[in-house]
Amino acid sequence: MTDRIPPSPQLRETGVMAILRARSADRFGDISRTLVDAGVTCLEITLTSPGALDAIREIRKALPDTVDVGAGTVVDAEQARAVVEAGAGFVVSPSAEPDVVAVARAAGIPAYPGAFTPTEVLAAWRAGATVVKLFPGSAVGPSYITALRGPFPDVAIMPTGGVSLDNIGDWIRAGASGVGLGGPLLGDAADGGDLGALADRAARALAAVRDARAGA
């Protein structure tokens, strides 16, 4: 596919997509500002978080255009159209849904469909994925990406699930284009936890990607 939509500069440069998932999106504004101030500028707001669509709208208004705010856990075309209308800058799915990818592509925004098996990875890529989200990464580990990149050297892969602050470097060195980082990054921030600690975790994640890309 020659007209593949590229990832945003925010994701491409930092290699970190922060995944905001919680029982309530009430604190997502404060969390987003903290992450952005720390240098994490690609934010995924999951639709399984109550109030997610409103959060996307509000965060898009509150933060500069240099911040990439998208929607996650988008499972069908109807949801994809709703998040596009809310202003999402990208769409993430837990599985490879061609209809979701098609809606994102029609809107001119990146699509990050989930896949696990080699068959699913190739299908997602052929459907027009910007990057294929390897999910759940916890079931395999970094060496799986190395194995996938043997037959699929041109497929950009980003693991989520199973990515921690301690193993980010392993995933990047294995060939991941970036990582999706949820619970290990957010910690208890959505439940009133220390935002200073969140900023420290964000800085650690960014440093891990930088070091791995530099060969450290």
Phi, psi and omega in degrees: 000120186270344183253033181296134179284126183283161174293159179294154175303327181298316179285319182298319185280321184270330182074011182233124170251115178281128181256113181262106180225127182201172178290343177208145178269010187303326185259008183296330178297310179296319179297316181298315179298320179296315180297315181296317178299330179277349177112356177271109189243013174241112190238124176257120177261115185278140181290347176284354175270118179306133181086015186298316182297317177297322180297319178300313180300313185292319181292322177299322179287323188279332186254158181297162178294346179284356177262132182263109183246122180228185184241142179239170183056043177268116191249353178208172185295325179298314177296321180299317178296323180294319182286327175297317178297327180284350177104013180300138180269352175198167182229129178242137179234150177283346180220171181274099180249103183304325180295322179292315178300319181296319178296315180298314181297321178296329179275354179078025181240156181296149175238133180237078181283149179276149177204160180228305182280161176304322179298316180293320179300313181293321179296318179296319180294316180293334178287346178113019179303140171289310174220142176271126178276115176280116183215135354272129179297335182296339183280348186229305184103169187301326183298338180294323178294318177303317179295318180295324184286350173297300178281341184236064185294338183265355182275122176279130185232135179230115181282146167222154187076119183088001176266127179233170177297334182277336184244009178307313181301322179298318179295317181294316180294335178284348178121003178293140178283339179184185179224148170261127188231116182250260184308314180298335177273310184289325184058230181259019185300323181289343179256020178098010181291172186294119179287335175296321177293324176298316179299321178296318179295321179298316179297322179294319179297314180298319180295323180296319178294313181302313183296318181294319179294331180277356178092011180282000000 
